PDB file of C-alpha atoms in Angstrom:
ATOM      1  CA  ASP A 281      13.121 -10.676  -5.202  1.00 89.00           C
ATOM      2  CA  LEU A 282      11.627  -7.537  -6.741  1.00 91.00           C
ATOM      3  CA  PRO A 283      13.480  -4.240  -7.312  1.00 88.00           C
ATOM      4  CA  GLY A 284      13.901  -1.853  -4.387  1.00 87.00           C
ATOM      5  CA  ILE A 285      11.281   0.830  -4.993  1.00 90.00           C
ATOM      6  CA  TYR A 286       9.452   3.527  -3.005  1.00 91.00           C
ATOM      7  CA  SER A 287       6.163   3.461  -4.913  1.00 91.00           C
ATOM      8  CA  LEU A 288       4.021   1.275  -7.184  1.00 88.00           C
ATOM      9  CA  SER A 289       3.211   4.194  -9.496  1.00 82.00           C
ATOM     10  CA  PRO A 290       4.467   3.077 -12.923  1.00 75.00           C
ATOM     11  CA  TYR A 291       6.928   5.903 -13.578  1.00 81.00           C
ATOM     12  CA  SER A 292      10.046   3.745 -13.807  1.00 88.00           C
ATOM     13  CA  LEU A 293      10.815   0.293 -15.215  1.00 91.00           C
ATOM     14  CA  ASP A 294      11.492  -1.055 -11.702  1.00 92.00           C
ATOM     15  CA  GLU A 295       8.074   0.117 -10.516  1.00 91.00           C
ATOM     16  CA  VAL A 296       6.351  -1.410 -13.548  1.00 89.00           C
ATOM     17  CA  VAL A 297       8.103  -4.770 -13.018  1.00 92.00           C
ATOM     18  CA  ALA A 298       7.193  -4.872  -9.332  1.00 93.00           C
ATOM     19  CA  ARG A 299       3.589  -3.799  -9.850  1.00 90.00           C
ATOM     20  CA  ASP A 300       2.900  -6.159 -12.745  1.00 89.00           C
ATOM     21  CA  TYR A 301       4.274  -9.102 -10.787  1.00 93.00           C
ATOM     22  CA  LEU A 302       2.271  -8.352  -7.638  1.00 91.00           C
ATOM     23  CA  ILE A 303      -1.033  -7.836  -9.420  1.00 85.00           C
ATOM     24  CA  GLN A 304      -0.786 -10.400 -12.225  1.00 87.00           C
ATOM     25  CA  GLU A 305       1.054 -13.229 -10.472  1.00 90.00           C
ATOM     26  CA  GLN A 306      -0.631 -12.764  -7.073  1.00 86.00           C
ATOM     27  CA  PRO A 307       2.155 -14.123  -4.847  1.00 92.00           C
ATOM     28  CA  ASP A 308       1.215 -15.936  -1.627  1.00 91.00           C
ATOM     29  CA  LEU A 309       2.872 -13.328   0.564  1.00 93.00           C
ATOM     30  CA  ILE A 310       4.903 -10.107   0.481  1.00 94.00           C
ATOM     31  CA  ILE A 311       7.902  -9.537   2.723  1.00 96.00           C
ATOM     32  CA  ASN A 312       8.004  -5.741   2.766  1.00 96.00           C
ATOM     33  CA  LEU A 313      11.578  -4.760   3.601  1.00 96.00           C
ATOM     34  CA  VAL A 314      11.410  -1.365   5.322  1.00 96.00           C
ATOM     35  CA  ASP A 315      14.425   0.790   6.199  1.00 96.00           C
ATOM     36  CA  ALA A 316      13.803   1.650   9.861  1.00 96.00           C
ATOM     37  CA  THR A 317      16.189   4.628   9.638  1.00 95.00           C
ATOM     38  CA  ASN A 318      14.007   6.191   6.924  1.00 93.00           C
ATOM     39  CA  LEU A 319      10.588   5.082   8.076  1.00 94.00           C
ATOM     40  CA  GLU A 320       8.497   7.905   6.644  1.00 92.00           C
ATOM     41  CA  ARG A 321       9.745   7.483   3.073  1.00 93.00           C
ATOM     42  CA  ASN A 322       9.518   3.688   3.173  1.00 94.00           C
ATOM     43  CA  LEU A 323       5.945   3.558   4.478  1.00 96.00           C
ATOM     44  CA  TYR A 324       4.589   5.130   1.271  1.00 96.00           C
ATOM     45  CA  LEU A 325       5.090   1.839  -0.559  1.00 95.00           C
ATOM     46  CA  THR A 326       3.642  -0.039   2.422  1.00 95.00           C
ATOM     47  CA  THR A 327       0.373   1.905   2.165  1.00 95.00           C
ATOM     48  CA  GLN A 328       0.110   0.798  -1.473  1.00 94.00           C
ATOM     49  CA  LEU A 329       0.906  -2.831  -0.682  1.00 93.00           C
ATOM     50  CA  GLN A 330      -1.798  -2.805   2.004  1.00 91.00           C
ATOM     51  CA  GLU A 331      -4.401  -2.331  -0.723  1.00 90.00           C
ATOM     52  CA  SER A 332      -3.258  -5.329  -2.778  1.00 88.00           C
ATOM     53  CA  GLY A 333      -5.081  -7.879  -0.613  1.00 87.00           C
ATOM     54  CA  ILE A 334      -1.899  -9.987  -0.488  1.00 90.00           C
ATOM     55  CA  PRO A 335      -0.743 -11.016   3.024  1.00 91.00           C
ATOM     56  CA  ILE A 336       2.190  -8.884   4.182  1.00 94.00           C
ATOM     57  CA  VAL A 337       4.950  -9.232   6.768  1.00 96.00           C
ATOM     58  CA  VAL A 338       6.953  -6.063   7.387  1.00 97.00           C
ATOM     59  CA  ALA A 339      10.657  -6.645   8.035  1.00 97.00           C
ATOM     60  CA  LEU A 340      11.872  -3.529   9.849  1.00 97.00           C
ATOM     61  CA  ASN A 341      15.504  -3.599   8.782  1.00 96.00           C
ATOM     62  CA  MET A 342      18.512  -1.679  10.184  1.00 95.00           C
ATOM     63  CA  MET A 343      17.029  -1.663  13.686  1.00 94.00           C
ATOM     64  CA  ASP A 344      20.580  -1.952  15.033  1.00 92.00           C
ATOM     65  CA  LEU A 345      21.288   1.570  13.724  1.00 94.00           C
ATOM     66  CA  VAL A 346      18.037   2.891  15.170  1.00 94.00           C
ATOM     67  CA  LYS A 347      19.064   1.618  18.605  1.00 92.00           C
ATOM     68  CA  THR A 348      22.634   2.914  18.210  1.00 93.00           C
ATOM     69  CA  ASN A 349      21.143   6.380  17.611  1.00 94.00           C
ATOM     70  CA  HIS A 350      18.968   5.930  20.745  1.00 95.00           C
ATOM     71  CA  ASP A 351      15.806   6.305  18.671  1.00 95.00           C
ATOM     72  CA  GLN A 352      12.718   4.210  19.390  1.00 96.00           C
ATOM     73  CA  ILE A 353      10.092   2.591  17.162  1.00 97.00           C
ATOM     74  CA  ASP A 354       7.061   1.027  18.822  1.00 97.00           C
ATOM     75  CA  THR A 355       6.696  -2.043  16.565  1.00 96.00           C
ATOM     76  CA  LYS A 356       3.521  -3.247  18.315  1.00 96.00           C
ATOM     77  CA  LYS A 357       1.759   0.025  17.582  1.00 97.00           C
ATOM     78  CA  LEU A 358       3.130   0.013  14.041  1.00 97.00           C
ATOM     79  CA  ALA A 359       1.710  -3.492  13.499  1.00 96.00           C
ATOM     80  CA  GLN A 360      -1.681  -2.261  14.729  1.00 94.00           C
ATOM     81  CA  PHE A 361      -1.689   0.628  12.254  1.00 95.00           C
ATOM     82  CA  LEU A 362      -0.580  -1.568   9.349  1.00 94.00           C
ATOM     83  CA  ARG A 363      -2.665  -4.587  10.435  1.00 92.00           C
ATOM     84  CA  CYS A 364       0.152  -6.997   9.696  1.00 93.00           C
ATOM     85  CA  PRO A 365       3.136  -8.472  11.576  1.00 95.00           C
ATOM     86  CA  VAL A 366       6.138  -6.170  11.996  1.00 97.00           C
ATOM     87  CA  VAL A 367       9.461  -7.865  12.809  1.00 97.00           C
ATOM     88  CA  GLU A 368      12.642  -6.056  13.889  1.00 97.00           C
ATOM     89  CA  VAL A 369      15.615  -7.323  11.878  1.00 96.00           C
ATOM     90  CA  SER A 370      19.199  -6.487  11.075  1.00 94.00           C
ATOM     91  CA  ALA A 371      20.199  -8.171   7.832  1.00 90.00           C
ATOM     92  CA  LEU A 372      23.799  -7.053   8.328  1.00 90.00           C
ATOM     93  CA  LYS A 373      24.043  -8.707  11.772  1.00 93.00           C
ATOM     94  CA  ASN A 374      21.749 -11.634  10.925  1.00 93.00           C
ATOM     95  CA  GLU A 375      19.360 -10.664  13.727  1.00 94.00           C
ATOM     96  CA  GLY A 376      15.614 -11.268  13.857  1.00 95.00           C
ATOM     97  CA  LEU A 377      15.517 -13.570  10.824  1.00 96.00           C
ATOM     98  CA  ASP A 378      14.217 -16.608  12.752  1.00 96.00           C
ATOM     99  CA  GLU A 379      11.295 -14.544  14.013  1.00 97.00           C
ATOM    100  CA  LEU A 380      10.731 -13.214  10.487  1.00 97.00           C
ATOM    101  CA  LEU A 381      10.512 -16.767   9.087  1.00 97.00           C
ATOM    102  CA  LYS A 382       8.153 -17.739  11.910  1.00 96.00           C
ATOM    103  CA  GLN A 383       5.807 -14.855  11.034  1.00 96.00           C
ATOM    104  CA  VAL A 384       6.035 -15.686   7.329  1.00 96.00           C
ATOM    105  CA  LYS A 385       4.972 -19.306   7.951  1.00 94.00           C
ATOM    106  CA  GLN A 386       2.088 -18.177  10.127  1.00 93.00           C
ATOM    107  CA  ARG A 387       0.967 -15.560   7.621  1.00 91.00           C
ATOM    108  CA  LEU A 388       1.110 -18.080   4.752  1.00 91.00           C
ATOM    109  CA  SER A 389      -1.633 -20.085   6.449  1.00 85.00           C
ATOM    110  CA  GLU A 390      -3.997 -17.140   5.908  1.00 75.00           C
ATOM    111  CA  SER A 391      -5.946 -16.937   2.650  1.00 64.00           C
ATOM    112  CA  ALA A 392      -5.685 -13.181   2.115  1.00 63.00           C
ATOM    113  CA  GLY A 393      -4.300 -10.078   3.751  1.00 61.00           C
ATOM    114  CA  ASP A 394      -6.323  -7.541   5.698  1.00 70.00           C
ATOM    115  CA  ILE A 395      -7.423  -4.888   3.230  1.00 75.00           C
ATOM    116  CA  VAL A 396      -6.585  -1.581   4.866  1.00 77.00           C
ATOM    117  CA  SER A 397      -8.274   1.578   3.604  1.00 83.00           C
ATOM    118  CA  ILE A 398      -6.674   4.796   4.812  1.00 93.00           C
ATOM    119  CA  TYR A 399      -9.064   7.119   2.973  1.00 94.00           C
ATOM    120  CA  GLU A 400     -11.605   9.474   4.496  1.00 92.00           C
ATOM    121  CA  GLY A 401     -14.361  11.900   3.486  1.00 94.00           C
ATOM    122  CA  ASN A 402     -15.199  12.449  -0.176  1.00 95.00           C
ATOM    123  CA  THR A 403     -12.274  10.309  -1.357  1.00 96.00           C
ATOM    124  CA  ALA A 404     -13.528   7.298   0.611  1.00 95.00           C
ATOM    125  CA  THR A 405     -17.045   7.843  -0.773  1.00 96.00           C
ATOM    126  CA  ALA A 406     -15.769   7.965  -4.367  1.00 97.00           C
ATOM    127  CA  LEU A 407     -13.753   4.765  -3.900  1.00 96.00           C
ATOM    128  CA  THR A 408     -16.788   2.962  -2.459  1.00 95.00           C
ATOM    129  CA  GLN A 409     -18.846   4.050  -5.467  1.00 96.00           C
ATOM    130  CA  ILE A 410     -16.183   2.785  -7.898  1.00 96.00           C
ATOM    131  CA  GLN A 411     -15.912  -0.556  -6.090  1.00 95.00           C
ATOM    132  CA  GLU A 412     -19.629  -1.119  -6.715  1.00 94.00           C
ATOM    133  CA  TYR A 413     -18.821  -1.430 -10.421  1.00 93.00           C
ATOM    134  CA  MET A 414     -16.206  -4.123  -9.790  1.00 90.00           C
ATOM    135  CA  ARG A 415     -18.190  -6.821  -8.047  1.00 88.00           C
ATOM    136  CA  ASP A 416     -18.476  -9.061 -11.104  1.00 87.00           C
ATOM    137  CA  GLU A 417     -15.101  -8.296 -12.692  1.00 89.00           C
ATOM    138  CA  TYR A 418     -12.468  -8.300  -9.932  1.00 90.00           C
ATOM    139  CA  PRO A 419     -11.851 -10.526  -6.873  1.00 89.00           C
ATOM    140  CA  LEU A 420     -12.982  -8.928  -3.616  1.00 89.00           C
ATOM    141  CA  HIS A 421      -9.443  -8.659  -2.253  1.00 87.00           C
ATOM    142  CA  GLN A 422      -8.286  -6.696  -5.341  1.00 89.00           C
ATOM    143  CA  GLN A 423     -11.200  -4.277  -5.612  1.00 92.00           C
ATOM    144  CA  LEU A 424      -9.803  -1.481  -3.444  1.00 93.00           C
ATOM    145  CA  TRP A 425      -6.476  -1.541  -5.292  1.00 92.00           C
ATOM    146  CA  TYR A 426      -8.187  -1.271  -8.668  1.00 94.00           C
ATOM    147  CA  ALA A 427     -10.633   1.384  -7.414  1.00 95.00           C
ATOM    148  CA  VAL A 428      -7.675   3.553  -6.357  1.00 96.00           C
ATOM    149  CA  LYS A 429      -6.044   3.053  -9.754  1.00 94.00           C
ATOM    150  CA  TYR A 430      -9.234   3.981 -11.625  1.00 96.00           C
ATOM    151  CA  LEU A 431      -9.689   7.051  -9.437  1.00 96.00           C
ATOM    152  CA  GLU A 432      -6.069   8.069 -10.157  1.00 94.00           C
ATOM    153  CA  ASN A 433      -6.845   7.646 -13.876  1.00 93.00           C
ATOM    154  CA  ASP A 434      -3.969   5.172 -14.218  1.00 91.00           C
ATOM    155  CA  GLU A 435      -3.424   4.803 -17.968  1.00 89.00           C
ATOM    156  CA  LYS A 436      -1.956   1.284 -17.850  1.00 87.00           C
ATOM    157  CA  ILE A 437      -4.831  -0.073 -15.766  1.00 88.00           C
ATOM    158  CA  ILE A 438      -7.506   1.617 -17.861  1.00 90.00           C
ATOM    159  CA  ALA A 439      -5.902   0.437 -21.125  1.00 90.00           C
ATOM    160  CA  ASN A 440      -6.279  -3.186 -19.947  1.00 88.00           C
ATOM    161  CA  SER A 441      -9.578  -2.684 -18.146  1.00 89.00           C
ATOM    162  CA  LYS A 442     -12.135  -5.463 -17.673  1.00 89.00           C
ATOM    163  CA  LEU A 443     -14.867  -2.807 -17.423  1.00 92.00           C
ATOM    164  CA  ASN A 444     -16.998  -1.726 -20.378  1.00 93.00           C
ATOM    165  CA  LYS A 445     -17.028   1.785 -21.840  1.00 93.00           C
ATOM    166  CA  ASN A 446     -20.250   2.810 -20.102  1.00 95.00           C
ATOM    167  CA  THR A 447     -18.835   1.839 -16.726  1.00 94.00           C
ATOM    168  CA  LEU A 448     -15.588   3.686 -17.429  1.00 95.00           C
ATOM    169  CA  SER A 449     -17.662   6.776 -18.291  1.00 96.00           C
ATOM    170  CA  GLU A 450     -19.466   6.477 -14.947  1.00 96.00           C
ATOM    171  CA  ILE A 451     -16.105   6.292 -13.180  1.00 96.00           C
ATOM    172  CA  ASP A 452     -14.907   9.356 -15.119  1.00 96.00           C
ATOM    173  CA  ALA A 453     -17.958  11.213 -13.786  1.00 97.00           C
ATOM    174  CA  ILE A 454     -17.145  10.167 -10.199  1.00 97.00           C
ATOM    175  CA  ARG A 455     -13.559  11.332 -10.661  1.00 97.00           C
ATOM    176  CA  SER A 456     -14.639  14.688 -12.126  1.00 97.00           C
ATOM    177  CA  GLN A 457     -17.133  15.268  -9.318  1.00 97.00           C
ATOM    178  CA  LEU A 458     -14.499  14.573  -6.643  1.00 97.00           C
ATOM    179  CA  GLU A 459     -11.945  16.854  -8.325  1.00 97.00           C
ATOM    180  CA  GLU A 460     -14.566  19.610  -8.457  1.00 96.00           C
ATOM    181  CA  GLN A 461     -15.486  19.097  -4.794  1.00 95.00           C
ATOM    182  CA  GLU A 462     -11.874  19.169  -3.602  1.00 95.00           C
ATOM    183  CA  ASP A 463     -10.454  21.547  -6.244  1.00 96.00           C
ATOM    184  CA  ASP A 464      -7.550  19.169  -6.851  1.00 95.00           C
ATOM    185  CA  ASP A 465      -6.654  16.267  -9.131  1.00 95.00           C
ATOM    186  CA  CYS A 466      -7.359  12.756  -7.838  1.00 96.00           C
ATOM    187  CA  GLU A 467      -3.784  11.492  -8.105  1.00 94.00           C
ATOM    188  CA  SER A 468      -2.606  14.301  -5.823  1.00 95.00           C
ATOM    189  CA  MET A 469      -5.484  13.664  -3.424  1.00 96.00           C
ATOM    190  CA  ILE A 470      -4.628   9.968  -3.113  1.00 96.00           C
ATOM    191  CA  ALA A 471      -0.964  10.791  -2.482  1.00 95.00           C
ATOM    192  CA  ASN A 472      -1.940  13.360   0.125  1.00 95.00           C
ATOM    193  CA  GLU A 473      -4.172  10.850   1.935  1.00 95.00           C
ATOM    194  CA  ARG A 474      -1.191   8.486   2.119  1.00 96.00           C
ATOM    195  CA  TYR A 475       1.071  11.173   3.585  1.00 96.00           C
ATOM    196  CA  VAL A 476      -1.569  12.174   6.155  1.00 95.00           C
ATOM    197  CA  PHE A 477      -1.836   8.537   7.278  1.00 96.00           C
ATOM    198  CA  ILE A 478       1.959   8.136   7.410  1.00 97.00           C
ATOM    199  CA  ALA A 479       2.339  11.323   9.471  1.00 97.00           C
ATOM    200  CA  LYS A 480      -0.197   9.966  11.964  1.00 96.00           C
ATOM    201  CA  VAL A 481       1.689   6.657  12.157  1.00 97.00           C
ATOM    202  CA  ILE A 482       5.097   8.312  12.613  1.00 97.00           C
ATOM    203  CA  LYS A 483       3.746  10.558  15.387  1.00 97.00           C
ATOM    204  CA  ALA A 484       2.368   7.527  17.236  1.00 97.00           C
ATOM    205  CA  VAL A 485       5.249   5.042  16.870  1.00 97.00           C
ATOM    206  CA  TYR A 486       8.515   6.973  16.444  1.00 96.00           C
ATOM    207  CA  ARG A 487      10.555   8.670  19.156  1.00 95.00           C
ATOM    208  CA  LYS A 488      13.814  10.426  18.225  1.00 92.00           C
TER     209      LYS A 488
END
């Protein structure tokens, strides 16, 4: 049971603990507990978990409040966007937990999660280029996650990098080229890509 966080960026101790466990221990499955009454904010973490390569089941909690407010969330469409099971639950009322366990058991039989890339244009190109350097050093299902971290210039990841100095210099050049093309820093660009994807999801699945 990891801390309740909104992001895997290592700015707080809780985020560091959660991120280190997910990447180093490689759990069999993640149950991503999402507050259905605050879907937009909660999906930011989900977009990061999607890149981990670990199978995910989304537990859409507090659905009883959503229905009380006469709001609607299309869980089938949401599952299509996230490419993982989405189960409506109410932890307070003990609703939906049998279905959640059923989806967890089914998902555990799968070797790895679907790796979902939400990036487009120059950002997607840069990430593909960085992943080329990782073929011999990182498992396939972790390559996108690490490519994003290298592009963001994540200090903790780079400090413990499996890549040699020449390769890191090549990645620095890719990062600099992208920042010049887009006139922005890569960390901001990655965050923006996440918010663009989330906005598209919310527009498609949420009715107030």
